[in-house]
Amino acid sequence: MVSLEAIMSNIDEAILLFDRTGRLIYINKAGEEFLGKGQKELNGKPAEDVFPQIKDMGMLIRKTIEEGRLFNCREMGFDKGRAGNVDIHISPLYSDEEVSPWGIGGAILCLRENISITDREDYPFDSLLYLLGSISHEIKNPLSGIKGAAQLLKEKVSQGRDPEAMECVGLILKESDRLNAVLHSYLTMTRRPVFHQLNVHEVIEHSVRVMAAAMEDRGIRVHKTYDPSLPNISGDEGKLLQVFINLMKNAIEAMAQGERRDLTLSTRPSNEYMVIYEARDAGRKYAGKKKQRWAVIDIQDTGDGIPRDELNRIFLPFYTRKEGGSGLGLALSKKIVKDHGGIIKVRSKAGLGTTFSIYLPLSVTSSN
């Protein structure tokens, strides 16, 4: 017989139960994932504290309990590091006990996020990367032949002392090198991460050294707040380096014209955790579960910030506001972090700057 808890844990919608005082008494797996917090951390909290980012949620839950009313709200706005909206359904939770004149013992909240286009199924972007990799591989071989022929031609042209011909050959070689670098970057995109135990602080410091000259040229001050207790993580150093460099580069460009030019890098273990349910083992009545926590890396700038209406689009492939930008940097960074089992969040305020937070999984602990 499948338990009710197992059924609730496999439902895609977030389901939360509140008692007659409006305090949380149960949250399923989808709800924990949506809020980034677990049952233990949220248990007993009033609805206003459970949903500080969703205005009027506490009021609606109280009305449901006090008046026995149903509420259906579509596209209710919330701000969870990015603008978004959810569809909610709140109904009374009836009890056999005489807890109210109507027998209402609490409220049931069902919530489904209207996921933005950047968070939908990543198959189209994966297919795009595969296509880019295939095309790059096919172009790279004949490009090597073109460059080799140009180098031989350069030797012969140099003997004839023809400046115009030398200039043309030099242009062929220069453009061949540039195109080769572009193809190499596309081929690197398609490579899956190779995981090793690594110190995330060493990867961050490597990216700081790479970007040091650019930051010095623009007069950017770097502030570091690293948590020394943060354990090693499992990751691909080259891939994560690519993420950190890209985010630092964006931060530097965002502060190009500003008076305050401070880049703050910080690390910490997450306060929240996610509950991961394991498959049932043979001979065990209930499946086990694991508590997953993250290492959090914050990259914060003091630039102009990202307009609120653009926050949902910045991770789209080829979306860019920068002249000459490819629009692949943030989309690729999001994919790399996702391939590491993590998530990336962004908070931004006009005139105050932007913070990108990278959540990478730490080791998990089992519980039953």
mmCIF file of C-alpha atoms in Angstrom:
data_model
loop_
_atom_site.group_PDB
_atom_site.id
_atom_site.type_symbol
_atom_site.label_atom_id
_atom_site.label_comp_id
_atom_site.label_asym_id
_atom_site.label_seq_id
_atom_site.Cartn_x
_atom_site.Cartn_y
_atom_site.Cartn_z
ATOM 1 C CA MET A 1 0.000 0.000 0.000
ATOM 2 C CA VAL A 2 1.509 3.345 -1.036
ATOM 3 C CA SER A 3 1.606 5.840 1.807
ATOM 4 C CA LEU A 4 -0.130 9.219 1.568
ATOM 5 C CA GLU A 5 3.236 10.945 2.206
ATOM 6 C CA ALA A 6 4.789 9.131 -0.774
ATOM 7 C CA ILE A 7 1.915 10.259 -3.013
ATOM 8 C CA MET A 8 2.170 13.873 -1.856
ATOM 9 C CA SER A 9 5.948 13.850 -2.393
ATOM 10 C CA ASN A 10 5.552 12.840 -6.042
ATOM 11 C CA ILE A 11 3.007 15.533 -6.948
ATOM 12 C CA ASP A 12 4.460 18.349 -9.057
ATOM 13 C CA GLU A 13 2.379 21.030 -7.357
ATOM 14 C CA ALA A 14 3.525 22.541 -4.068
ATOM 15 C CA ILE A 15 1.119 21.469 -1.326
ATOM 16 C CA LEU A 16 1.159 23.066 2.108
ATOM 17 C CA LEU A 17 -1.116 22.444 5.093
ATOM 18 C CA PHE A 18 -1.785 25.100 7.723
ATOM 19 C CA ASP A 19 -3.447 24.570 11.085
ATOM 20 C CA ARG A 20 -6.371 26.639 12.366
ATOM 21 C CA THR A 21 -3.965 29.323 13.632
ATOM 22 C CA GLY A 22 -2.477 29.740 10.130
ATOM 23 C CA ARG A 23 0.802 28.005 10.973
ATOM 24 C CA LEU A 24 2.476 25.478 8.658
ATOM 25 C CA ILE A 25 2.143 21.816 9.650
ATOM 26 C CA TYR A 26 3.129 20.067 6.387
ATOM 27 C CA ILE A 27 4.903 20.802 3.105
ATOM 28 C CA ASN A 28 5.599 18.341 0.290
ATOM 29 C CA LYS A 29 8.770 17.954 -1.777
ATOM 30 C CA ALA A 30 7.640 20.350 -4.547
ATOM 31 C CA GLY A 31 6.915 22.988 -1.906
ATOM 32 C CA GLU A 32 10.370 22.573 -0.360
ATOM 33 C CA GLU A 33 11.952 22.967 -3.783
ATOM 34 C CA PHE A 34 9.913 26.087 -4.559
ATOM 35 C CA LEU A 35 10.773 27.773 -1.248
ATOM 36 C CA GLY A 36 14.332 26.399 -1.009
ATOM 37 C CA LYS A 37 13.587 25.369 2.587
ATOM 38 C CA GLY A 38 12.593 22.168 4.309
ATOM 39 C CA GLN A 39 9.789 21.038 6.609
ATOM 40 C CA LYS A 40 12.000 21.250 9.713
ATOM 41 C CA GLU A 41 12.907 24.882 9.057
ATOM 42 C CA LEU A 42 9.369 25.983 8.163
ATOM 43 C CA ASN A 43 7.312 23.927 10.602
ATOM 44 C CA GLY A 44 5.181 26.079 12.886
ATOM 45 C CA LYS A 45 5.782 29.335 11.012
ATOM 46 C CA PRO A 46 2.843 31.601 10.100
ATOM 47 C CA ALA A 47 1.950 31.943 6.433
ATOM 48 C CA GLU A 48 3.400 35.476 6.283
ATOM 49 C CA ASP A 49 6.837 34.108 7.246
ATOM 50 C CA VAL A 50 6.572 31.123 4.912
ATOM 51 C CA PHE A 51 5.738 33.400 1.946
ATOM 52 C CA PRO A 52 7.353 36.793 2.608
ATOM 53 C CA GLN A 53 7.812 37.183 -1.164
ATOM 54 C CA ILE A 54 4.100 36.720 -1.997
ATOM 55 C CA LYS A 55 1.929 39.619 -0.887
ATOM 56 C CA ASP A 56 -1.459 38.841 0.711
ATOM 57 C CA MET A 57 -0.838 35.077 1.011
ATOM 58 C CA GLY A 58 -1.207 35.168 4.797
ATOM 59 C CA MET A 59 -4.413 37.206 4.573
ATOM 60 C CA LEU A 60 -5.991 34.762 2.091
ATOM 61 C CA ILE A 61 -5.143 31.752 4.247
ATOM 62 C CA ARG A 62 -6.634 33.408 7.340
ATOM 63 C CA LYS A 63 -9.845 34.233 5.439
ATOM 64 C CA THR A 64 -10.078 30.619 4.272
ATOM 65 C CA ILE A 65 -9.834 29.375 7.860
ATOM 66 C CA GLU A 66 -12.093 32.007 9.421
ATOM 67 C CA GLU A 67 -14.781 32.147 6.727
ATOM 68 C CA GLY A 68 -14.548 28.772 4.980
ATOM 69 C CA ARG A 69 -13.957 30.442 1.616
ATOM 70 C CA LEU A 70 -12.187 29.056 -1.439
ATOM 71 C CA PHE A 71 -9.625 31.198 -3.244
ATOM 72 C CA ASN A 72 -8.270 30.703 -6.754
ATOM 73 C CA CYS A 73 -5.675 33.233 -7.865
ATOM 74 C CA ARG A 74 -3.921 33.217 -11.220
ATOM 75 C CA GLU A 75 -0.563 34.845 -11.856
ATOM 76 C CA MET A 76 -0.055 36.128 -8.322
ATOM 77 C CA GLY A 77 3.242 38.033 -8.356
ATOM 78 C CA PHE A 78 6.260 37.042 -6.264
ATOM 79 C CA ASP A 79 9.916 38.023 -6.085
ATOM 80 C CA LYS A 80 12.308 35.167 -5.342
ATOM 81 C CA GLY A 81 15.486 36.789 -6.627
ATOM 82 C CA ARG A 82 13.682 37.230 -9.921
ATOM 83 C CA ALA A 83 10.242 38.386 -10.950
ATOM 84 C CA GLY A 84 7.684 35.627 -11.328
ATOM 85 C CA ASN A 85 4.085 34.597 -10.744
ATOM 86 C CA VAL A 86 2.180 31.600 -9.434
ATOM 87 C CA ASP A 87 -1.294 30.098 -9.666
ATOM 88 C CA ILE A 88 -2.719 29.220 -6.244
ATOM 89 C CA HIS A 89 -5.740 27.401 -4.871
ATOM 90 C CA ILE A 90 -6.619 27.668 -1.169
ATOM 91 C CA SER A 91 -9.390 25.583 0.379
ATOM 92 C CA PRO A 92 -10.518 24.816 3.919
ATOM 93 C CA LEU A 93 -9.080 21.771 5.685
ATOM 94 C CA TYR A 94 -12.031 20.165 7.443
ATOM 95 C CA SER A 95 -11.584 18.275 10.682
ATOM 96 C CA ASP A 96 -13.691 15.800 12.658
ATOM 97 C CA GLU A 97 -12.900 17.736 15.823
ATOM 98 C CA GLU A 98 -14.994 20.697 16.942
ATOM 99 C CA VAL A 99 -12.290 23.277 16.233
ATOM 100 C CA SER A 100 -14.561 25.880 14.633
ATOM 101 C CA PRO A 101 -18.263 26.456 13.974
ATOM 102 C CA TRP A 102 -17.794 25.038 10.461
ATOM 103 C CA GLY A 103 -15.489 22.175 11.452
ATOM 104 C CA ILE A 104 -12.528 23.841 9.740
ATOM 105 C CA GLY A 105 -9.209 22.734 11.182
ATOM 106 C CA GLY A 106 -6.938 24.675 8.830
ATOM 107 C CA ALA A 107 -6.254 25.354 5.149
ATOM 108 C CA ILE A 108 -4.772 23.533 2.177
ATOM 109 C CA LEU A 109 -2.658 25.557 -0.235
ATOM 110 C CA CYS A 110 -1.844 24.225 -3.725
ATOM 111 C CA LEU A 111 0.654 26.308 -5.653
ATOM 112 C CA ARG A 112 2.130 26.014 -9.135
ATOM 113 C CA GLU A 113 4.748 28.376 -10.493
ATOM 114 C CA ASN A 114 4.300 29.755 -13.990
ATOM 115 C CA ILE A 115 7.826 28.962 -15.049
ATOM 116 C CA SER A 116 9.434 31.569 -17.290
ATOM 117 C CA ILE A 117 10.740 30.667 -20.706
ATOM 118 C CA THR A 118 14.335 30.556 -19.451
ATOM 119 C CA ASP A 119 13.456 27.882 -16.868
ATOM 120 C CA ARG A 120 11.453 25.637 -19.126
ATOM 121 C CA GLU A 121 12.714 22.365 -20.546
ATOM 122 C CA ASP A 122 16.337 22.870 -21.523
ATOM 123 C CA TYR A 123 16.186 20.455 -24.471
ATOM 124 C CA PRO A 124 16.126 23.238 -27.115
ATOM 125 C CA PHE A 125 19.316 24.795 -25.674
ATOM 126 C CA ASP A 126 20.984 21.369 -25.415
ATOM 127 C CA SER A 127 20.073 20.762 -29.058
ATOM 128 C CA LEU A 128 21.496 24.158 -29.993
ATOM 129 C CA LEU A 129 24.780 23.361 -28.259
ATOM 130 C CA TYR A 130 24.938 19.986 -30.014
ATOM 131 C CA LEU A 131 24.359 21.706 -33.349
ATOM 132 C CA LEU A 132 27.043 24.317 -32.624
ATOM 133 C CA GLY A 133 29.477 21.575 -31.639
ATOM 134 C CA SER A 134 28.781 19.551 -34.777
ATOM 135 C CA ILE A 135 29.170 22.557 -37.087
ATOM 136 C CA SER A 136 32.324 23.694 -35.273
ATOM 137 C CA HIS A 137 33.886 20.254 -35.617
ATOM 138 C CA GLU A 138 33.122 20.168 -39.346
ATOM 139 C CA ILE A 139 34.565 23.665 -39.908
ATOM 140 C CA LYS A 140 37.679 23.184 -37.760
ATOM 141 C CA ASN A 141 39.344 20.610 -40.027
ATOM 142 C CA PRO A 142 39.140 22.542 -43.331
ATOM 143 C CA LEU A 143 40.082 25.710 -41.416
ATOM 144 C CA SER A 144 43.340 24.024 -40.378
ATOM 145 C CA GLY A 145 44.003 23.291 -44.045
ATOM 146 C CA ILE A 146 43.306 26.917 -45.006
ATOM 147 C CA LYS A 147 45.679 28.207 -42.327
ATOM 148 C CA GLY A 148 48.404 25.744 -43.376
ATOM 149 C CA ALA A 149 48.108 26.801 -47.015
ATOM 150 C CA ALA A 150 48.225 30.475 -45.991
ATOM 151 C CA GLN A 151 51.431 29.899 -44.006
ATOM 152 C CA LEU A 152 53.079 28.291 -47.046
ATOM 153 C CA LEU A 153 51.850 31.149 -49.237
ATOM 154 C CA LYS A 154 53.276 33.649 -46.768
ATOM 155 C CA GLU A 155 56.757 32.172 -47.188
ATOM 156 C CA LYS A 156 56.568 32.455 -50.982
ATOM 157 C CA VAL A 157 55.040 35.940 -50.962
ATOM 158 C CA SER A 158 57.718 37.198 -48.574
ATOM 159 C CA GLN A 159 60.388 36.261 -51.112
ATOM 160 C CA GLY A 160 58.687 38.380 -53.799
ATOM 161 C CA ARG A 161 58.519 41.395 -51.446
ATOM 162 C CA ASP A 162 54.941 42.302 -52.409
ATOM 163 C CA PRO A 163 53.518 44.389 -49.513
ATOM 164 C CA GLU A 164 49.914 44.138 -50.691
ATOM 165 C CA ALA A 165 50.058 40.347 -51.041
ATOM 166 C CA MET A 166 51.738 40.100 -47.607
ATOM 167 C CA GLU A 167 48.938 42.154 -46.084
ATOM 168 C CA CYS A 168 46.285 39.877 -47.615
ATOM 169 C CA VAL A 169 48.032 36.718 -46.395
ATOM 170 C CA GLY A 170 48.439 38.252 -42.941
ATOM 171 C CA LEU A 171 44.706 38.991 -42.880
ATOM 172 C CA ILE A 172 43.891 35.377 -43.805
ATOM 173 C CA LEU A 173 46.070 34.083 -40.952
ATOM 174 C CA LYS A 174 44.649 36.565 -38.432
ATOM 175 C CA GLU A 175 41.047 35.766 -39.316
ATOM 176 C CA SER A 176 41.806 32.039 -39.290
ATOM 177 C CA ASP A 177 43.112 32.346 -35.734
ATOM 178 C CA ARG A 178 40.062 34.364 -34.679
ATOM 179 C CA LEU A 179 37.633 31.873 -36.219
ATOM 180 C CA ASN A 180 39.577 28.993 -34.643
ATOM 181 C CA ALA A 181 39.186 30.617 -31.210
ATOM 182 C CA VAL A 182 35.416 30.958 -31.763
ATOM 183 C CA LEU A 183 35.136 27.330 -32.830
ATOM 184 C CA HIS A 184 37.178 26.224 -29.820
ATOM 185 C CA SER A 185 34.810 28.053 -27.477
ATOM 186 C CA TYR A 186 31.794 26.363 -29.094
ATOM 187 C CA LEU A 187 33.444 22.938 -28.830
ATOM 188 C CA THR A 188 34.200 23.610 -25.165
ATOM 189 C CA MET A 189 30.529 24.438 -24.564
ATOM 190 C CA THR A 190 29.420 20.978 -25.644
ATOM 191 C CA ARG A 191 31.821 19.087 -23.380
ATOM 192 C CA ARG A 192 30.108 17.547 -20.366
ATOM 193 C CA PRO A 193 31.602 18.295 -16.929
ATOM 194 C CA VAL A 194 34.268 15.962 -15.567
ATOM 195 C CA PHE A 195 33.847 15.862 -11.808
ATOM 196 C CA HIS A 196 36.659 15.968 -9.266
ATOM 197 C CA GLN A 197 36.888 17.053 -5.642
ATOM 198 C CA LEU A 198 37.961 20.687 -5.611
ATOM 199 C CA ASN A 199 38.242 23.722 -3.370
ATOM 200 C CA VAL A 200 35.816 26.307 -4.743
ATOM 201 C CA HIS A 201 37.873 29.152 -3.218
ATOM 202 C CA GLU A 202 40.861 28.158 -5.366
ATOM 203 C CA VAL A 203 38.693 28.284 -8.498
ATOM 204 C CA ILE A 204 37.364 31.726 -7.520
ATOM 205 C CA GLU A 205 40.900 33.005 -6.870
ATOM 206 C CA HIS A 206 41.997 31.697 -10.268
ATOM 207 C CA SER A 207 39.206 33.662 -11.933
ATOM 208 C CA VAL A 208 40.215 36.797 -9.967
ATOM 209 C CA ARG A 209 43.783 36.467 -11.287
ATOM 210 C CA VAL A 210 42.472 36.108 -14.843
ATOM 211 C CA MET A 211 40.349 39.270 -14.496
ATOM 212 C CA ALA A 212 42.859 41.247 -12.386
ATOM 213 C CA ALA A 213 44.181 43.380 -15.248
ATOM 214 C CA ALA A 214 40.677 44.366 -16.414
ATOM 215 C CA MET A 215 39.644 45.272 -12.867
ATOM 216 C CA GLU A 216 42.787 47.305 -12.269
ATOM 217 C CA ASP A 217 42.312 49.229 -15.530
ATOM 218 C CA ARG A 218 38.799 50.240 -14.457
ATOM 219 C CA GLY A 219 39.657 51.028 -10.862
ATOM 220 C CA ILE A 220 37.476 48.277 -9.402
ATOM 221 C CA ARG A 221 38.022 47.340 -5.759
ATOM 222 C CA VAL A 222 37.620 43.660 -4.871
ATOM 223 C CA HIS A 223 36.233 42.612 -1.484
ATOM 224 C CA LYS A 224 36.378 38.956 -0.411
ATOM 225 C CA THR A 225 34.412 37.240 2.321
ATOM 226 C CA TYR A 226 35.157 33.525 2.177
ATOM 227 C CA ASP A 227 33.898 30.971 4.677
ATOM 228 C CA PRO A 228 36.956 28.808 5.527
ATOM 229 C CA SER A 229 34.733 26.026 6.881
ATOM 230 C CA LEU A 230 33.225 25.391 3.448
ATOM 231 C CA PRO A 231 34.094 21.806 2.450
ATOM 232 C CA ASN A 232 35.303 20.702 -0.964
ATOM 233 C CA ILE A 233 32.704 20.134 -3.651
ATOM 234 C CA SER A 234 32.521 17.821 -6.639
ATOM 235 C CA GLY A 235 32.894 19.795 -9.854
ATOM 236 C CA ASP A 236 34.660 20.519 -13.118
ATOM 237 C CA GLU A 237 37.247 23.214 -12.428
ATOM 238 C CA GLY A 238 37.432 24.416 -16.028
ATOM 239 C CA LYS A 239 33.660 24.695 -16.375
ATOM 240 C CA LEU A 240 33.185 26.502 -13.046
ATOM 241 C CA LEU A 241 36.077 28.820 -13.900
ATOM 242 C CA GLN A 242 34.193 29.691 -17.080
ATOM 243 C CA VAL A 243 31.093 30.600 -15.008
ATOM 244 C CA PHE A 244 32.984 32.775 -12.499
ATOM 245 C CA ILE A 245 34.966 34.606 -15.192
ATOM 246 C CA ASN A 246 31.814 35.294 -17.204
ATOM 247 C CA LEU A 247 29.946 36.675 -14.177
ATOM 248 C CA MET A 248 32.931 38.802 -13.110
ATOM 249 C CA LYS A 249 33.297 40.121 -16.653
ATOM 250 C CA ASN A 250 29.617 41.114 -16.675
ATOM 251 C CA ALA A 251 30.032 42.792 -13.293
ATOM 252 C CA ILE A 252 33.071 44.761 -14.486
ATOM 253 C CA GLU A 253 31.207 45.961 -17.578
ATOM 254 C CA ALA A 254 28.178 46.889 -15.455
ATOM 255 C CA MET A 255 30.376 49.200 -13.347
ATOM 256 C CA ALA A 256 32.199 50.805 -16.273
ATOM 257 C CA GLN A 257 30.487 54.194 -15.927
ATOM 258 C CA GLY A 258 29.607 54.169 -12.240
ATOM 259 C CA GLU A 259 31.187 56.143 -9.434
ATOM 260 C CA ARG A 260 31.097 53.201 -7.011
ATOM 261 C CA ARG A 261 33.098 50.306 -8.361
ATOM 262 C CA ASP A 262 33.121 47.537 -5.783
ATOM 263 C CA LEU A 263 33.088 43.847 -6.606
ATOM 264 C CA THR A 264 32.256 41.641 -3.620
ATOM 265 C CA LEU A 265 32.946 37.900 -3.681
ATOM 266 C CA SER A 266 31.616 35.795 -0.838
ATOM 267 C CA THR A 267 31.017 32.148 -0.005
ATOM 268 C CA ARG A 268 28.895 30.427 2.596
ATOM 269 C CA PRO A 269 27.026 27.206 3.235
ATOM 270 C CA SER A 270 23.309 27.624 2.551
ATOM 271 C CA ASN A 271 20.925 27.984 5.471
ATOM 272 C CA GLU A 272 18.263 26.086 3.575
ATOM 273 C CA TYR A 273 18.350 22.530 2.308
ATOM 274 C CA MET A 274 16.376 20.398 -0.119
ATOM 275 C CA VAL A 275 14.908 17.017 0.770
ATOM 276 C CA ILE A 276 15.753 14.399 -1.864
ATOM 277 C CA TYR A 277 13.619 11.257 -1.756
ATOM 278 C CA GLU A 278 15.333 7.977 -2.577
ATOM 279 C CA ALA A 279 13.867 5.059 -4.450
ATOM 280 C CA ARG A 280 12.440 2.369 -2.195
ATOM 281 C CA ASP A 281 14.874 -0.448 -1.410
ATOM 282 C CA ALA A 282 13.780 -4.065 -1.542
ATOM 283 C CA GLY A 283 12.465 -5.167 1.824
ATOM 284 C CA ARG A 284 11.972 -1.618 3.146
ATOM 285 C CA LYS A 285 8.476 -0.323 3.733
ATOM 286 C CA TYR A 286 9.354 3.339 3.213
ATOM 287 C CA ALA A 287 11.824 5.041 0.956
ATOM 288 C CA GLY A 288 14.674 6.922 2.609
ATOM 289 C CA LYS A 289 15.401 10.581 2.052
ATOM 290 C CA LYS A 290 18.449 12.813 1.992
ATOM 291 C CA LYS A 291 19.019 16.389 3.034
ATOM 292 C CA GLN A 292 20.850 18.358 0.363
ATOM 293 C CA ARG A 293 22.639 21.604 1.217
ATOM 294 C CA TRP A 294 24.643 23.911 -1.017
ATOM 295 C CA ALA A 295 27.796 25.929 -1.146
ATOM 296 C CA VAL A 296 26.696 29.443 -2.132
ATOM 297 C CA ILE A 297 28.986 31.759 -4.107
ATOM 298 C CA ASP A 298 27.812 35.374 -4.358
ATOM 299 C CA ILE A 299 29.216 37.764 -6.991
ATOM 300 C CA GLN A 300 27.946 41.271 -6.272
ATOM 301 C CA ASP A 301 28.563 44.497 -8.179
ATOM 302 C CA THR A 302 27.613 48.139 -7.636
ATOM 303 C CA GLY A 303 26.504 48.815 -11.201
ATOM 304 C CA ASP A 304 23.241 50.273 -12.478
ATOM 305 C CA GLY A 305 21.355 47.027 -11.973
ATOM 306 C CA ILE A 306 19.176 45.036 -14.361
ATOM 307 C CA PRO A 307 15.693 46.389 -15.192
ATOM 308 C CA ARG A 308 12.990 44.304 -13.534
ATOM 309 C CA ASP A 309 11.287 43.490 -16.826
ATOM 310 C CA GLU A 310 14.534 41.986 -18.172
ATOM 311 C CA LEU A 311 15.346 39.689 -15.243
ATOM 312 C CA ASN A 312 13.314 36.833 -16.746
ATOM 313 C CA ARG A 313 15.140 37.094 -20.091
ATOM 314 C CA ILE A 314 18.816 37.435 -19.190
ATOM 315 C CA PHE A 315 19.416 33.660 -19.284
ATOM 316 C CA LEU A 316 17.881 33.269 -22.750
ATOM 317 C CA PRO A 317 20.328 32.136 -25.469
ATOM 318 C CA PHE A 318 21.362 35.049 -27.708
ATOM 319 C CA TYR A 319 19.616 37.637 -25.513
ATOM 320 C CA THR A 320 22.008 40.517 -24.854
ATOM 321 C CA ARG A 321 22.011 44.280 -24.359
ATOM 322 C CA LYS A 322 25.763 44.576 -24.968
ATOM 323 C CA GLU A 323 27.013 45.761 -28.307
ATOM 324 C CA GLY A 324 28.918 42.924 -29.937
ATOM 325 C CA GLY A 325 27.813 40.427 -27.267
ATOM 326 C CA SER A 326 26.891 36.859 -28.252
ATOM 327 C CA GLY A 327 24.139 36.454 -25.667
ATOM 328 C CA LEU A 328 25.435 32.971 -24.785
ATOM 329 C CA GLY A 329 27.410 33.773 -21.630
ATOM 330 C CA LEU A 330 24.625 33.663 -19.036
ATOM 331 C CA ALA A 331 22.713 30.897 -20.823
ATOM 332 C CA LEU A 332 25.850 28.761 -20.832
ATOM 333 C CA SER A 333 26.637 29.628 -17.196
ATOM 334 C CA LYS A 334 23.151 28.521 -16.169
ATOM 335 C CA LYS A 335 23.589 25.238 -18.030
ATOM 336 C CA ILE A 336 27.001 24.561 -16.455
ATOM 337 C CA VAL A 337 25.633 25.174 -12.965
ATOM 338 C CA LYS A 338 22.636 22.951 -13.723
ATOM 339 C CA ASP A 339 24.970 20.204 -14.994
ATOM 340 C CA HIS A 340 26.636 20.385 -11.560
ATOM 341 C CA GLY A 341 23.269 19.764 -9.895
ATOM 342 C CA GLY A 342 23.052 23.390 -8.784
ATOM 343 C CA ILE A 343 21.018 26.507 -9.426
ATOM 344 C CA ILE A 344 21.825 30.133 -10.183
ATOM 345 C CA LYS A 345 19.803 33.068 -8.842
ATOM 346 C CA VAL A 346 19.956 36.789 -9.494
ATOM 347 C CA ARG A 347 18.877 39.778 -7.402
ATOM 348 C CA SER A 348 19.076 43.283 -8.781
ATOM 349 C CA LYS A 349 17.948 46.781 -7.828
ATOM 350 C CA ALA A 350 18.128 49.832 -10.048
ATOM 351 C CA GLY A 351 21.047 52.031 -9.070
ATOM 352 C CA LEU A 352 22.294 49.623 -6.399
ATOM 353 C CA GLY A 353 23.762 46.767 -8.389
ATOM 354 C CA THR A 354 23.297 43.081 -9.062
ATOM 355 C CA THR A 355 24.110 39.895 -7.169
ATOM 356 C CA PHE A 356 24.432 36.508 -8.848
ATOM 357 C CA SER A 357 24.267 33.575 -6.422
ATOM 358 C CA ILE A 358 25.577 30.183 -7.524
ATOM 359 C CA TYR A 359 24.328 27.224 -5.474
ATOM 360 C CA LEU A 360 26.478 24.099 -5.820
ATOM 361 C CA PRO A 361 25.601 20.886 -3.960
ATOM 362 C CA LEU A 362 27.540 19.784 -0.893
ATOM 363 C CA SER A 363 27.525 16.157 0.186
ATOM 364 C CA VAL A 364 24.152 14.839 1.309
ATOM 365 C CA THR A 365 23.217 13.208 4.607
ATOM 366 C CA SER A 366 20.717 10.393 4.864
ATOM 367 C CA SER A 367 17.677 10.280 7.140
ATOM 368 C CA ASN A 368 14.595 8.121 7.394
#
